PDB file of C-alpha atoms in Angstrom:
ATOM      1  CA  UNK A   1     -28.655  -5.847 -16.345  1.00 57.00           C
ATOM      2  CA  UNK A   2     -25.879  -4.212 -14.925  1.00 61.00           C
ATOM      3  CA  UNK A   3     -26.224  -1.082 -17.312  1.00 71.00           C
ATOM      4  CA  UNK A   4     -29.611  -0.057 -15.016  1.00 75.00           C
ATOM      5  CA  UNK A   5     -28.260   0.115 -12.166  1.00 72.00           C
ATOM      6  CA  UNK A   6     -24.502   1.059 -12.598  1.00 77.00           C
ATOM      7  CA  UNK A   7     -25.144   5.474 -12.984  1.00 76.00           C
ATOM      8  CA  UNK A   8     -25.793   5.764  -8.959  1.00 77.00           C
ATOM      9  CA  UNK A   9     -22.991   4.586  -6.217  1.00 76.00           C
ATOM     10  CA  UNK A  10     -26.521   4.150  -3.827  1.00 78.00           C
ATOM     11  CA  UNK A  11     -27.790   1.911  -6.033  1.00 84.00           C
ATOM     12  CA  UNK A  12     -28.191  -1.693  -5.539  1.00 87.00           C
ATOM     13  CA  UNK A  13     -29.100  -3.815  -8.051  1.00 87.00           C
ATOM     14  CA  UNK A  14     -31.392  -6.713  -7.586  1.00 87.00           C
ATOM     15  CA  UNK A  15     -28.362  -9.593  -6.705  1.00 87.00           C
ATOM     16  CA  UNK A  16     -27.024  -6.981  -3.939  1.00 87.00           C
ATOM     17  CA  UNK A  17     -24.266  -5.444  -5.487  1.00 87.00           C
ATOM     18  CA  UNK A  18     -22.858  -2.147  -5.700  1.00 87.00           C
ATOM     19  CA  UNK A  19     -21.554  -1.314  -9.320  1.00 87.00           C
ATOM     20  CA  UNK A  20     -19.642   1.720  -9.052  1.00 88.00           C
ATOM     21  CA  UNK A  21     -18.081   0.709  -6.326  1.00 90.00           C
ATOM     22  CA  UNK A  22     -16.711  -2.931  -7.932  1.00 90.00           C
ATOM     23  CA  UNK A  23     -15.522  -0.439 -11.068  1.00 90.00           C
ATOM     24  CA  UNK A  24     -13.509   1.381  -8.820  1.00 90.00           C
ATOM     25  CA  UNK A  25     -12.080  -1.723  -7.644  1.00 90.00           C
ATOM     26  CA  UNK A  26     -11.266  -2.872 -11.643  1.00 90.00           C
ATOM     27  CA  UNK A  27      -9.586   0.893 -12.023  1.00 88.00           C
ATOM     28  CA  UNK A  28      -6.917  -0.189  -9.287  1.00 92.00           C
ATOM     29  CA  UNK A  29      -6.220  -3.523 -11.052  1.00 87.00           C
ATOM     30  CA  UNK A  30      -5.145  -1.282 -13.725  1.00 85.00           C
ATOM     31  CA  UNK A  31      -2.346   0.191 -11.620  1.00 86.00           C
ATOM     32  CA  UNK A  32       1.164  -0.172 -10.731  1.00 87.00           C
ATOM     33  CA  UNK A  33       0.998  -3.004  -8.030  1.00 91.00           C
ATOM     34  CA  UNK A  34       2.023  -2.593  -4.436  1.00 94.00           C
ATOM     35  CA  UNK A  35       2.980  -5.430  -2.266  1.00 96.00           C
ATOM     36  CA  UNK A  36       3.508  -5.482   1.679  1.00 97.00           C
ATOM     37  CA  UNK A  37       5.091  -8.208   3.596  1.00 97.00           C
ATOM     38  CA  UNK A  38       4.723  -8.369   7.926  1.00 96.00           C
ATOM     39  CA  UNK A  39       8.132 -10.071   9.951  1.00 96.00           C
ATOM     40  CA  UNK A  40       8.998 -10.414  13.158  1.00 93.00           C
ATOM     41  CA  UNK A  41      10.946  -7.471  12.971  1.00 93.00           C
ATOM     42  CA  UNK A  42       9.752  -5.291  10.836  1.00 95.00           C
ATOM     43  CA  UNK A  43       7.173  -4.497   7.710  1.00 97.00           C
ATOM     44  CA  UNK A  44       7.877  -4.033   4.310  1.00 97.00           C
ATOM     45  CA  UNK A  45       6.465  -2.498   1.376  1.00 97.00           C
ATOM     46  CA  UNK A  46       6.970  -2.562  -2.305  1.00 95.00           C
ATOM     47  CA  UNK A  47       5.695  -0.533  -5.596  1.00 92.00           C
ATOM     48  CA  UNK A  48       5.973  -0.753  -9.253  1.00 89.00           C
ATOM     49  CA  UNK A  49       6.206   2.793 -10.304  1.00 85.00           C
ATOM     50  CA  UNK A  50       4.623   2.870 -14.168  1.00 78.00           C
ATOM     51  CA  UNK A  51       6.863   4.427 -16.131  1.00 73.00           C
ATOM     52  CA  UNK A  52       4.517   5.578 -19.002  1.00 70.00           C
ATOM     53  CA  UNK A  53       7.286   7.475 -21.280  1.00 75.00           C
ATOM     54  CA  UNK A  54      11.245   8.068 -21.299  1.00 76.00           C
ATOM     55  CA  UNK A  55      10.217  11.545 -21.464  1.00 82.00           C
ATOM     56  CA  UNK A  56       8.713  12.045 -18.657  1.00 77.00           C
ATOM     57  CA  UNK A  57      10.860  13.198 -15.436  1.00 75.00           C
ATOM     58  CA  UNK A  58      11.015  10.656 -12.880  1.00 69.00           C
ATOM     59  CA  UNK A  59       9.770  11.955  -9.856  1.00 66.00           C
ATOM     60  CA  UNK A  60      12.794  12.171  -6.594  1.00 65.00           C
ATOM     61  CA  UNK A  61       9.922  12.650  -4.372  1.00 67.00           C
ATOM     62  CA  UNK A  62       7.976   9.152  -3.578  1.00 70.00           C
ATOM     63  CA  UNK A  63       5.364   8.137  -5.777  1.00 80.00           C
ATOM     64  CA  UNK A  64       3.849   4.765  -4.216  1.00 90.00           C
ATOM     65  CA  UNK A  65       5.051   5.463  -0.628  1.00 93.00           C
ATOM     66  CA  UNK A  66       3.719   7.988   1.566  1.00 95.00           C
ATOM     67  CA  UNK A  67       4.804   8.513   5.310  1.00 96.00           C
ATOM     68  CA  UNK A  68       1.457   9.157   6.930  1.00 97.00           C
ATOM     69  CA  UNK A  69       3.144   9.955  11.156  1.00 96.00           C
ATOM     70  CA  UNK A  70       6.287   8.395  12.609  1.00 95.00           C
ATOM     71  CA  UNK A  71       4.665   5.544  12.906  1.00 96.00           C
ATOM     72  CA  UNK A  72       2.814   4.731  10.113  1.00 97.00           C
ATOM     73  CA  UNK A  73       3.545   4.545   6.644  1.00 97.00           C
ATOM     74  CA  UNK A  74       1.306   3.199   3.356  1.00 96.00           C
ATOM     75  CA  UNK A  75       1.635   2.451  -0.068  1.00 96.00           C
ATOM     76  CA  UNK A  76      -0.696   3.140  -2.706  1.00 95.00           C
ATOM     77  CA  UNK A  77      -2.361   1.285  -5.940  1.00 94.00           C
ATOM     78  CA  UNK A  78      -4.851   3.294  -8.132  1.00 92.00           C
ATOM     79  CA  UNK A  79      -5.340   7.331  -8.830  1.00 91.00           C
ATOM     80  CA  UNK A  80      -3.171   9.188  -6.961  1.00 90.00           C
ATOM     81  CA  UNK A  81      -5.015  12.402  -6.360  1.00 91.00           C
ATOM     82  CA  UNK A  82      -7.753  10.235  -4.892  1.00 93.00           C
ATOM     83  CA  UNK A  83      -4.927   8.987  -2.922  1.00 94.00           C
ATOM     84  CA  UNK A  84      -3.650  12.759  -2.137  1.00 94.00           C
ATOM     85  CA  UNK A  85      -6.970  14.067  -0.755  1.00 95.00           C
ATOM     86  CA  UNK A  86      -7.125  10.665   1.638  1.00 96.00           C
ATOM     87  CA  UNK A  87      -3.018  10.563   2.949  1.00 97.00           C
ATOM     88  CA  UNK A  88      -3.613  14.420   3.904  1.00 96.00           C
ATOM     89  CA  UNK A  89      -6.599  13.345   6.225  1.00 96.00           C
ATOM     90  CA  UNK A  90      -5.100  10.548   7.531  1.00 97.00           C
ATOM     91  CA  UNK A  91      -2.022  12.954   8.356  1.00 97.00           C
ATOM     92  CA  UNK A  92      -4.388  15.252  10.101  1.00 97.00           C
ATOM     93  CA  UNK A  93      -6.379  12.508  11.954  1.00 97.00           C
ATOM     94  CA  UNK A  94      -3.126  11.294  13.307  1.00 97.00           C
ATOM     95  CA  UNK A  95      -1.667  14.634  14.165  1.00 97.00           C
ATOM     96  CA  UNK A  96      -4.982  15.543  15.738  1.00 97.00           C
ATOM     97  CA  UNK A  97      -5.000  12.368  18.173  1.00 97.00           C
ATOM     98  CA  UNK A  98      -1.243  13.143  19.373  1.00 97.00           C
ATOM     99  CA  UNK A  99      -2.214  16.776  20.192  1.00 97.00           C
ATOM    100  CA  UNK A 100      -5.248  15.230  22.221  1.00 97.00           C
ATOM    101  CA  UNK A 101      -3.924  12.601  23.621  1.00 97.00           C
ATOM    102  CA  UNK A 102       0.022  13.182  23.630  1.00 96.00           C
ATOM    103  CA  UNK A 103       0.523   9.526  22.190  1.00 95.00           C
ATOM    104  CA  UNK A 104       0.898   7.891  18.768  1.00 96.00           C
ATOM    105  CA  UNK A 105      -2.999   7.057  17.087  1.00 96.00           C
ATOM    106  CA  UNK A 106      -3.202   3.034  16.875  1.00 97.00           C
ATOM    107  CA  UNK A 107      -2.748   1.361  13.465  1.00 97.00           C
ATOM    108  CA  UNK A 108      -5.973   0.216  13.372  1.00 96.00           C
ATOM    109  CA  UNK A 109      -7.660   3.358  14.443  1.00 97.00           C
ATOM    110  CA  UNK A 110      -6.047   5.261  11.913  1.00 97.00           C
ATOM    111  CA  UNK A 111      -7.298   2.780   9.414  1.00 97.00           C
ATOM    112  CA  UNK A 112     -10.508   2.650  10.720  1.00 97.00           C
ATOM    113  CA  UNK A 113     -11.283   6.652  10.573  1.00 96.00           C
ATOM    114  CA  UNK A 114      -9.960   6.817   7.080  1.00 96.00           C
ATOM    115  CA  UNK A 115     -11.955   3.730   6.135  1.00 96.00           C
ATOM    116  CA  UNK A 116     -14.736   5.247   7.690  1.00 96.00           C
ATOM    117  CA  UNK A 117     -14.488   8.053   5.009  1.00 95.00           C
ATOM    118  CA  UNK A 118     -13.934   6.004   2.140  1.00 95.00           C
ATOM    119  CA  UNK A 119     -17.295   4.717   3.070  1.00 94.00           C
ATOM    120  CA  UNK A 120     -19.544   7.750   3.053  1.00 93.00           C
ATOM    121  CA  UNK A 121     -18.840   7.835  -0.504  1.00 91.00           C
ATOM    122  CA  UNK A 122     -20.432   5.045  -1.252  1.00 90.00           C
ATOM    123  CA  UNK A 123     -23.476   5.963   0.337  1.00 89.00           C
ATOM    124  CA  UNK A 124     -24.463   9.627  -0.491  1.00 87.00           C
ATOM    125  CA  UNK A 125     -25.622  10.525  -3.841  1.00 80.00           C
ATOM    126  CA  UNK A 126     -23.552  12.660  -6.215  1.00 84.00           C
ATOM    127  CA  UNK A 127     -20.082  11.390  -4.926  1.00 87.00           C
ATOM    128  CA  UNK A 128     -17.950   8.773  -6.454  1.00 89.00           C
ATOM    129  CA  UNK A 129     -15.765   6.431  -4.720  1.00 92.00           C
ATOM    130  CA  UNK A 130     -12.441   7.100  -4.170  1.00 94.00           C
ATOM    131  CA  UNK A 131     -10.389   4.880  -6.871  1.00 94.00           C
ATOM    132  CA  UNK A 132      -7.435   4.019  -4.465  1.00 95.00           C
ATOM    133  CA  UNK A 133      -6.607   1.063  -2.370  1.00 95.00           C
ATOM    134  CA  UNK A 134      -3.963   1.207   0.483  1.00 97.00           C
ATOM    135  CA  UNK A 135      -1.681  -0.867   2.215  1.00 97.00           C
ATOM    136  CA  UNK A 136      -0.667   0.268   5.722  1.00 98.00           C
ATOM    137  CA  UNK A 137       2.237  -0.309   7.404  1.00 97.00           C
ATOM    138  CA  UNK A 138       3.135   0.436  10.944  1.00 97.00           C
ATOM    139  CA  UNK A 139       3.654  -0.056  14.479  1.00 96.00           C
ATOM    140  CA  UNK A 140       2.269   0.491  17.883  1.00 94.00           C
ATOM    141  CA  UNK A 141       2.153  -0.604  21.667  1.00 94.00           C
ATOM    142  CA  UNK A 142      -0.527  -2.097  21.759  1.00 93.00           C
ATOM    143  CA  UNK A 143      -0.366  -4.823  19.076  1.00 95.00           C
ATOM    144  CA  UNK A 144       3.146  -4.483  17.252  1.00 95.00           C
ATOM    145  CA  UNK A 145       3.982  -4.461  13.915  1.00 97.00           C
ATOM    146  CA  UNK A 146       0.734  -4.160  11.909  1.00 96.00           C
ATOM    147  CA  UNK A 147      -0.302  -4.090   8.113  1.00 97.00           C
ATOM    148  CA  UNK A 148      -3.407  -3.564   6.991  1.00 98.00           C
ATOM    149  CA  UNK A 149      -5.431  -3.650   3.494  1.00 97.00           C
ATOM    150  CA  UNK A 150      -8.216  -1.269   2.310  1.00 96.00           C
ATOM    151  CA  UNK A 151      -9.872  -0.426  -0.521  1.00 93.00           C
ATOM    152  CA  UNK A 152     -12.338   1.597  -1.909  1.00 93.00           C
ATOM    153  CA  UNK A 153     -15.666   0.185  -0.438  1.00 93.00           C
ATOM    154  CA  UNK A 154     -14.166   1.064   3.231  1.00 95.00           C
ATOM    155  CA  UNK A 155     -13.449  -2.712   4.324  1.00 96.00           C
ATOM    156  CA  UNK A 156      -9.812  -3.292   5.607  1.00 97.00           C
ATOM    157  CA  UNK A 157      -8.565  -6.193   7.232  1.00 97.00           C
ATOM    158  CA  UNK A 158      -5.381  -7.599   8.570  1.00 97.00           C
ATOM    159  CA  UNK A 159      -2.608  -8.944   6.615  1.00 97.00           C
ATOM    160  CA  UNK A 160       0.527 -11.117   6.867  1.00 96.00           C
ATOM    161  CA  UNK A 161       1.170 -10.015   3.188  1.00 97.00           C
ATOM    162  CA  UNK A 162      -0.877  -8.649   0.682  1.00 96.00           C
ATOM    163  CA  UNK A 163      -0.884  -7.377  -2.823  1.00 95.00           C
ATOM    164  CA  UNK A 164      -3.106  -5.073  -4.427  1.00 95.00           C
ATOM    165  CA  UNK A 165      -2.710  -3.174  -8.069  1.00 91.00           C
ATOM    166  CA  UNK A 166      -1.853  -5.150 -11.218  1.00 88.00           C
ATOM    167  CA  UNK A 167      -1.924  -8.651 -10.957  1.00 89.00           C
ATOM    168  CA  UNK A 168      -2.477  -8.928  -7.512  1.00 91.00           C
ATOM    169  CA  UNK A 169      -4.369 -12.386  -7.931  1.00 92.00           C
ATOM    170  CA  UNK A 170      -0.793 -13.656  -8.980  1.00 92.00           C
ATOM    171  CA  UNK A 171       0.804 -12.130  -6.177  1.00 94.00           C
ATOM    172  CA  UNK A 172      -1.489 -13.231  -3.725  1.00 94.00           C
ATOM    173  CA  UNK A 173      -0.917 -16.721  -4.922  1.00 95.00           C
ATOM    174  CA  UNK A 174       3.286 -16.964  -4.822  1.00 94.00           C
ATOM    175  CA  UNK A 175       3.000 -15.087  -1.724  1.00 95.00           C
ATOM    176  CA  UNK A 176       0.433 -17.326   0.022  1.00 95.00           C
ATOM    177  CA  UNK A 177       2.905 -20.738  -0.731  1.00 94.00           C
ATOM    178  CA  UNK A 178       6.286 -18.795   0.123  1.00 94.00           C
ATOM    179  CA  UNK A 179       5.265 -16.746   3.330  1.00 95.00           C
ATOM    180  CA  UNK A 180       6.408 -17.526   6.402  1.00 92.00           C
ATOM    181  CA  UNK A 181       5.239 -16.684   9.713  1.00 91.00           C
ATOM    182  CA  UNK A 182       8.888 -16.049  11.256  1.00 92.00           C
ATOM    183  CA  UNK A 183      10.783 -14.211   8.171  1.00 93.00           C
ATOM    184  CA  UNK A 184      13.109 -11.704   9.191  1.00 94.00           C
ATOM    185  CA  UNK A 185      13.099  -8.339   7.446  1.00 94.00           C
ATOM    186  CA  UNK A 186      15.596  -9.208   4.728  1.00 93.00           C
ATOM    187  CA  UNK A 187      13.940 -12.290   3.967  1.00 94.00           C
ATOM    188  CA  UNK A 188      10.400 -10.112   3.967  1.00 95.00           C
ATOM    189  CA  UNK A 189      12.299  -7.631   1.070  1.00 94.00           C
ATOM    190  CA  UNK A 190      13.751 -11.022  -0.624  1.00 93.00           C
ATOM    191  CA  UNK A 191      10.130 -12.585  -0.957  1.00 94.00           C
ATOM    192  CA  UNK A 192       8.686  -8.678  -2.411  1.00 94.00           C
ATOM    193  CA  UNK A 193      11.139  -8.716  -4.559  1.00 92.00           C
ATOM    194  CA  UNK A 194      10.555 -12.422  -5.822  1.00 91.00           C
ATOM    195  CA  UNK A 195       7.048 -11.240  -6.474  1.00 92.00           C
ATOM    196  CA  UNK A 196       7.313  -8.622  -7.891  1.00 90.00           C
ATOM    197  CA  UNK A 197       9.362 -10.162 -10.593  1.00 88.00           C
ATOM    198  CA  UNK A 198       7.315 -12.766 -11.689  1.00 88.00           C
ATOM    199  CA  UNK A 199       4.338 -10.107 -11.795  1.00 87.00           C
ATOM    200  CA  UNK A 200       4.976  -7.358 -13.399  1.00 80.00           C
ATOM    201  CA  UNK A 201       4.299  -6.358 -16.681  1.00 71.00           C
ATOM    202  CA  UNK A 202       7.762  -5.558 -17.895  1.00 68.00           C
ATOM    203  CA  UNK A 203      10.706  -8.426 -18.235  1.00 68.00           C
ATOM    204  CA  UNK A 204      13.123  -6.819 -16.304  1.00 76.00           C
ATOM    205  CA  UNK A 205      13.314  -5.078 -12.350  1.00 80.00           C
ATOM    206  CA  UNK A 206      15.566  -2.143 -12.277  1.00 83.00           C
ATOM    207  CA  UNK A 207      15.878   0.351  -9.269  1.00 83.00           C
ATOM    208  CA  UNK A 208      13.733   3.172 -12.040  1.00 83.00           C
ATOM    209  CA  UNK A 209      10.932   1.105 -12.065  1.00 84.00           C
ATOM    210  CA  UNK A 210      10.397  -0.003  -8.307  1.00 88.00           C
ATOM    211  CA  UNK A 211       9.938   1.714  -4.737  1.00 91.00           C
ATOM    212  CA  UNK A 212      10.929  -0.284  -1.233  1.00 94.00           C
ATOM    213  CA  UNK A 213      10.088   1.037   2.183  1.00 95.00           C
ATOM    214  CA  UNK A 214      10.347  -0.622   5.616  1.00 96.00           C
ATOM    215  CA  UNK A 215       9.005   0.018   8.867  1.00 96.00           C
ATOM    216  CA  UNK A 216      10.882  -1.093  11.956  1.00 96.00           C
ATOM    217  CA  UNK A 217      12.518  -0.484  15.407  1.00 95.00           C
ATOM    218  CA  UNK A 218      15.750   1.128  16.003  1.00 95.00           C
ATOM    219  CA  UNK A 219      18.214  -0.277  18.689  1.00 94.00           C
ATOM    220  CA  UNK A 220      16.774   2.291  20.878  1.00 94.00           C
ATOM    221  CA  UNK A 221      13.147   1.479  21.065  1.00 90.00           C
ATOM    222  CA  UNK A 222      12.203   4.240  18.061  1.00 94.00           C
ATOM    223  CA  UNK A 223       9.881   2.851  14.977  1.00 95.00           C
ATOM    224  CA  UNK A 224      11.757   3.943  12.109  1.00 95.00           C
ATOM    225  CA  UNK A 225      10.353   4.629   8.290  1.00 96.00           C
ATOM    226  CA  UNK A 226      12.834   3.815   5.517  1.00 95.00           C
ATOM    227  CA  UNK A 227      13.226   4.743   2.301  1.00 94.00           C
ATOM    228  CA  UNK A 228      15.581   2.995  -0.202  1.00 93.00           C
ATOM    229  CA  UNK A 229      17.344   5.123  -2.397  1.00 90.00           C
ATOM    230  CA  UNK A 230      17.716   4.505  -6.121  1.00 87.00           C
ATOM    231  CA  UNK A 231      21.640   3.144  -4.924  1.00 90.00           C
ATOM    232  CA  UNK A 232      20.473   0.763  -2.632  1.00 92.00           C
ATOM    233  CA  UNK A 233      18.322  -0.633  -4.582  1.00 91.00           C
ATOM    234  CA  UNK A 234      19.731  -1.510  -7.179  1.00 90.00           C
ATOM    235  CA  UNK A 235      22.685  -3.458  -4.698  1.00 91.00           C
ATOM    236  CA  UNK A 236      19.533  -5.299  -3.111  1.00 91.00           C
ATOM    237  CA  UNK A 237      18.707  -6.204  -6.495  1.00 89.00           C
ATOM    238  CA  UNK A 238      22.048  -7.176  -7.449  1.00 89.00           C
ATOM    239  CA  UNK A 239      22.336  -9.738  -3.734  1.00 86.00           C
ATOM    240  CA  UNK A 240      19.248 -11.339  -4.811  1.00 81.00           C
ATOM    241  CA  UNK A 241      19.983 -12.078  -8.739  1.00 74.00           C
ATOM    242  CA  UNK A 242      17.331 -10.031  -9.665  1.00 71.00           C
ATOM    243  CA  UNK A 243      19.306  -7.559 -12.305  1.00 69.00           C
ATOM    244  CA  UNK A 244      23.214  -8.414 -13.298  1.00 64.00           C
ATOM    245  CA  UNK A 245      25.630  -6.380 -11.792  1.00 64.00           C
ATOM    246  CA  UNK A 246      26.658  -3.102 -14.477  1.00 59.00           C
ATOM    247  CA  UNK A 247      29.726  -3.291 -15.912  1.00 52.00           C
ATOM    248  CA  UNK A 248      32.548  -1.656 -15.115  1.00 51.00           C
ATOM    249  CA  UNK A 249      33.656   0.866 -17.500  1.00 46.00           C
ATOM    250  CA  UNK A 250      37.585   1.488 -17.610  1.00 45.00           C
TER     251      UNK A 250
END
């Protein structure tokens, strides 16, 4: 049945469903998995970065993370040049709202205007959905810390934690029976981690095959975005008997 009405995204087919638009969901549960994680003081977001061959260069420029304003940061699960073409808008939607208004764009409006594109695709013939699914991170005046979930159809919604890419059904599950509402930070990045161990693909975590970013406030008042370097890392992984500390070579 499915076969008739699967060639057009403006299709529906006679049980109400949109084909090309639940295939571009199934092409993000092929990627690496991203996971993000809301505390009282701060967000947090994890990536599995797919390393598909030793010879390929690994990338020193983010792969998963993506700062969108100062205020604002996602991670991403699916194709990443679908995921290019959307982070630059979002970057000029936010940068257009400053200049107007001389104040940082709200989470959720940000989200909303980008969703807002990801839905026209879905409804005009001769475009394809974009095959990428975000999770955004950030914070504002009005309601504080935020994170947020889209994905390609243009719904988002609000998240305590969330997991979308490769096994996110997994994910979903662990984190729904270890979240808790008043984590700090550190326990936020100690429960990503957790996760992210018992769902990826390959046995073992190493600082080569993961990305961690955090949103939160500095001392001063300022909302920070933080990346980990490879380094940290792989001490973070060390504190929370994730990976054995190397061994020391005389």
């Amino acid at each position: 049945m499915s076969r008739r009405y699967d060639s057009r995204t403006t299709i529906f087919s006679p049980e109400g469903r949109l084909y090309q638009v639940e295939y571009a969901m199934e092409a993000i549960g092929n990627a690496g998995s991203a996971i993000g994680i809301l505390s009282k003081d701060g967000v947090v977001l994890i990536g599995e970065k797919k390393v598909t061959s030793k010879l390929l260069q690994t990338s020193t420029s983010a792969e998963k993370m993506y700062k969108i304003d100062d205020h604002v940061a996602c991670a991403v699960a699916g194709i990443m040049s679908d995921a290019n073409i959307l982070i630059n808008t979002a970057r000029v939607q936010a940068q257009r709202y400053t200049f107007m208004y001389q104040e940082p764009m709200p989470v959720e409006q940000l989200v909303q205007s980008l969703c807002d594109t990801k839905q026209g695709y879905t409804q005009f013939g001769g475009l394809r959905p974009f095959g990428v699914s975000f999770l955004f991170a950030g914070w504002d005046k009005n309601y504080g810390f935020q994170l947020y979930m889209s994905d390609p159809s243009g719904n988002y919604g609000g998240w305590k934690a969330a997991a979308v890419g490769a096994n996110n059904q997994a994910a979903q599950s662990i984190l729904k029976q270890d979240y808790k509402d008043d984590a700090t930070r550190e326990e936020a990045v100690e429960l990503a981690l957790k996760v992210l161990t018992k769902t990826m693909d390959s046995t073992s975590l190493t600082s080569e095959k993961l990305e961690l970013a955090e949103v939160y406030l500095t001392p001063s008042g300022n909302v920070k975005y933080h990346v980990h370097s490879p380094e940290s890392l792989t001490k973070l992984l060390v504190k929370h008997g994730v990976t054995q500390p190397a061994a020391e070579t005389n």
